[in-house]
Amino acid sequence: DVKVTQSSRYLVKRTGEKVFLECVQDMDHENMFWYRQDPGLGLRLIYFSYDVKMKEKGDIPEGYSVSREKKERFSLILESASTNQTSMYLCASIPQDPAQAFFGQGTRLTVV
Amino acid sequence: RKEVEQDPGPFNVPEGATVAFNCTYSNSASQSFFWYRQDCRKEPKLLMSVYSSGNEDGRFTAQLNRASQYISLLIRDSKLSDSATYLCVVSRNTNAGKSTFGDGTTLTVKP
């Protein structure tokens, strides 16, 4: 079974803090993605990566950055957390083929 | 207008009922279509892909209408365990990760 693991299920941070969300997959997948999920807005793509050290902006990259130094690990960074970044963050991993996305269990981040 | 639209529901149905969800998409270049299921406070998981000819997996039937740009999911003989949110996913290529997700339709099946 593919396993996508996110480092925390719940996280509470203060405004202005730098926040790291880690995601690790164990199936040697090329592609990894970070989404946020909010009521009424669905899942929105923040950043994605098709290879090590490669990253591309998704639909809502503002306020975020990412790092992919190793194939299995894709990190999402909030440089200076703000209250509007309170959300559920989901990491996904997929192989080149087939196209099914495997999601991590999610990190519910609250910024106070 | 959202790129992928779903009726948010909630749909409340009795056990054994047949229920259908529709999802419309605006980009005619879309190539791949999926239904995901998301249980409360859990991550989304693939339920089924949607093929042009329509496809069935047990009690679940998915259909695609390219002309009208919508996909549908039919659940027959609903079970309590079918209670979840169903997400419609549309992709412009075969890469399901770089896709547009609908907001989801919530289904509650009652005894």
XYZ file of C-alpha atoms in Angstrom:
223
model
C 0.000 0.000 0.000
C 1.171 3.503 -0.785
C 1.795 5.518 2.300
C 1.844 9.292 2.419
C 2.676 10.616 5.856
C 2.301 14.166 7.068
C 4.328 15.129 10.087
C 1.478 16.496 12.215
C -2.280 15.980 12.411
C -2.902 19.170 14.382
C -0.756 22.261 14.687
C -1.295 25.596 16.442
C 1.049 28.452 15.570
C 1.223 32.149 16.285
C 0.932 34.888 13.701
C 4.314 35.667 12.210
C 5.878 32.305 12.985
C 7.661 30.307 10.308
C 5.854 27.002 9.864
C 7.115 23.805 8.243
C 4.710 21.096 7.101
C 6.453 17.895 6.119
C 5.207 15.191 3.784
C 6.905 11.869 3.080
C 5.873 9.163 0.619
C 7.297 5.691 0.482
C 6.543 4.626 -3.091
C 9.171 6.448 -5.113
C 6.559 8.648 -6.781
C 7.746 11.432 -9.035
C 4.944 13.872 -8.367
C 3.994 15.506 -5.098
C 1.447 18.205 -4.328
C 0.306 20.472 -1.538
C -3.350 21.475 -1.251
C -5.367 23.366 1.277
C -9.006 22.547 1.929
C -11.490 25.082 3.247
C -15.279 24.882 3.652
C -17.026 26.186 0.557
C -13.767 26.448 -1.392
C -12.834 22.803 -1.818
C -9.261 21.685 -2.389
C -6.965 24.308 -3.876
C -3.504 23.581 -5.217
C -0.712 25.556 -3.554
C 2.478 24.095 -5.082
C 3.573 20.927 -6.805
C 6.768 19.199 -7.791
C 7.534 16.752 -10.592
C 11.090 16.010 -9.537
C 13.730 16.626 -6.919
C 14.644 20.300 -6.573
C 11.848 21.184 -8.955
C 8.744 23.153 -7.972
C 5.880 24.886 -9.687
C 3.256 27.255 -8.412
C -0.292 26.083 -8.160
C -3.376 28.256 -7.969
C -2.734 29.924 -4.598
C 1.041 30.052 -3.923
C 1.095 33.447 -2.187
C 2.454 33.253 1.339
C 3.904 29.777 0.803
C 7.100 28.202 -0.422
C 8.179 24.593 -0.851
C 11.265 22.457 -0.765
C 12.013 19.116 -2.394
C 15.571 18.089 -1.624
C 14.817 14.361 -1.722
C 12.358 12.474 -3.878
C 10.368 11.129 -0.967
C 9.969 14.402 0.931
C 8.040 17.534 0.000
C 7.887 20.359 2.517
C 5.491 23.271 2.630
C 6.754 26.417 4.320
C 4.724 29.317 5.625
C 7.324 32.063 5.860
C 5.251 34.218 8.215
C 2.024 32.563 9.262
C -1.160 34.600 9.137
C -4.646 33.865 10.439
C -6.000 33.438 6.907
C -3.701 30.447 6.532
C -5.705 28.556 9.109
C -6.818 25.545 7.127
C -6.558 21.822 6.488
C -3.407 21.088 4.480
C -3.256 17.939 2.387
C -0.218 16.475 0.705
C -0.672 14.162 -2.285
C 1.658 11.889 -4.179
C 1.133 10.182 -7.531
C 3.229 8.039 -9.836
C 3.646 8.982 -13.467
C 1.054 6.421 -14.377
C -1.661 5.676 -13.268
C -3.062 9.002 -12.311
C -4.600 8.289 -8.915
C -3.589 10.757 -6.209
C -2.725 9.327 -2.784
C -3.294 11.754 0.036
C -1.706 12.095 3.431
C -3.965 12.230 6.463
C -3.932 16.022 6.510
C -2.615 18.659 8.898
C -5.146 20.936 10.508
C -3.246 24.175 11.073
C -4.607 26.924 13.279
C -2.846 30.282 13.298
C -3.719 32.440 16.288
C -18.062 30.720 -12.129
C -16.098 27.860 -10.599
C -14.244 25.524 -12.923
C -15.864 22.496 -11.292
C -19.253 22.769 -9.650
C -21.126 20.338 -7.480
C -24.364 20.545 -5.558
C -23.092 20.668 -1.967
C -26.161 18.898 -0.620
C -26.527 17.566 1.915
C -28.323 14.588 0.474
C -30.147 12.679 3.180
C -31.455 9.335 1.976
C -32.748 6.148 3.597
C -30.836 2.887 3.386
C -31.501 1.116 0.123
C -32.211 4.296 -1.827
C -30.643 5.195 -5.131
C -28.937 8.558 -5.217
C -27.230 10.457 -8.032
C -24.735 13.293 -7.952
C -23.861 15.539 -10.838
C -20.779 17.605 -11.421
C -20.302 20.169 -14.166
C -16.991 21.452 -15.480
C -16.284 24.502 -17.564
C -13.045 23.657 -19.364
C -13.776 21.697 -22.526
C -10.093 20.671 -22.725
C -10.481 18.510 -19.624
C -9.288 14.974 -20.218
C -9.443 12.966 -17.027
C -12.250 12.650 -14.535
C -12.478 11.052 -11.122
C -14.726 10.647 -8.136
C -13.070 10.712 -4.727
C -14.654 9.933 -1.397
C -13.767 11.822 1.760
C -14.902 10.686 5.173
C -15.264 13.216 7.970
C -11.850 14.482 9.110
C -10.061 12.083 6.776
C -8.156 12.473 3.541
C -9.798 12.036 0.105
C -9.459 8.601 -1.465
C -10.086 7.582 -5.036
C -13.500 6.003 -5.487
C -13.374 5.519 -9.229
C -12.132 6.980 -12.452
C -14.720 8.047 -15.011
C -14.372 6.764 -18.542
C -16.033 8.061 -21.687
C -18.039 4.893 -22.108
C -19.232 4.942 -18.508
C -18.091 2.458 -15.910
C -19.511 0.517 -13.028
C -17.993 -0.817 -9.837
C -20.492 -2.793 -7.819
C -23.229 -0.423 -6.651
C -21.462 2.601 -8.121
C -21.847 3.822 -11.699
C -19.965 6.756 -13.163
C -20.781 8.478 -16.422
C -19.263 11.227 -18.495
C -21.124 13.511 -20.874
C -18.540 15.501 -22.802
C -21.078 17.365 -24.893
C -22.795 18.792 -21.830
C -19.612 18.822 -19.772
C -20.775 16.943 -16.753
C -20.019 13.747 -14.923
C -22.307 11.804 -12.678
C -22.111 9.254 -9.909
C -24.972 6.902 -9.187
C -25.107 4.897 -5.978
C -27.622 2.073 -5.826
C -28.868 0.311 -2.704
C -27.266 2.886 -0.395
C -25.557 1.637 2.751
C -24.938 3.491 5.996
C -21.238 3.223 5.211
C -21.729 5.266 2.021
C -22.191 8.378 4.186
C -19.335 10.677 3.168
C -18.490 13.636 0.987
C -18.015 12.836 -2.687
C -15.559 14.999 -4.602
C -15.625 15.430 -8.329
C -12.151 15.859 -9.826
C -11.334 17.124 -13.300
C -7.914 17.228 -14.894
C -6.630 18.715 -18.149
C -4.102 15.918 -18.451
C -3.519 12.463 -17.097
C -1.917 13.831 -13.942
C -4.614 13.562 -11.320
C -2.668 15.555 -8.811
C -2.707 18.740 -10.845
C -6.435 18.744 -11.026
C -9.376 20.855 -10.061
C -11.495 19.538 -7.237
C -15.147 20.269 -6.728
C -16.240 21.366 -3.279
C -17.899 18.020 -2.695
C -21.406 16.696 -2.173
C -22.278 15.421 1.269
C -24.315 12.237 1.521
C -25.902 10.949 4.695
C -27.569 7.559 4.553
C -30.003 6.984 7.400
C -31.382 3.729 8.798
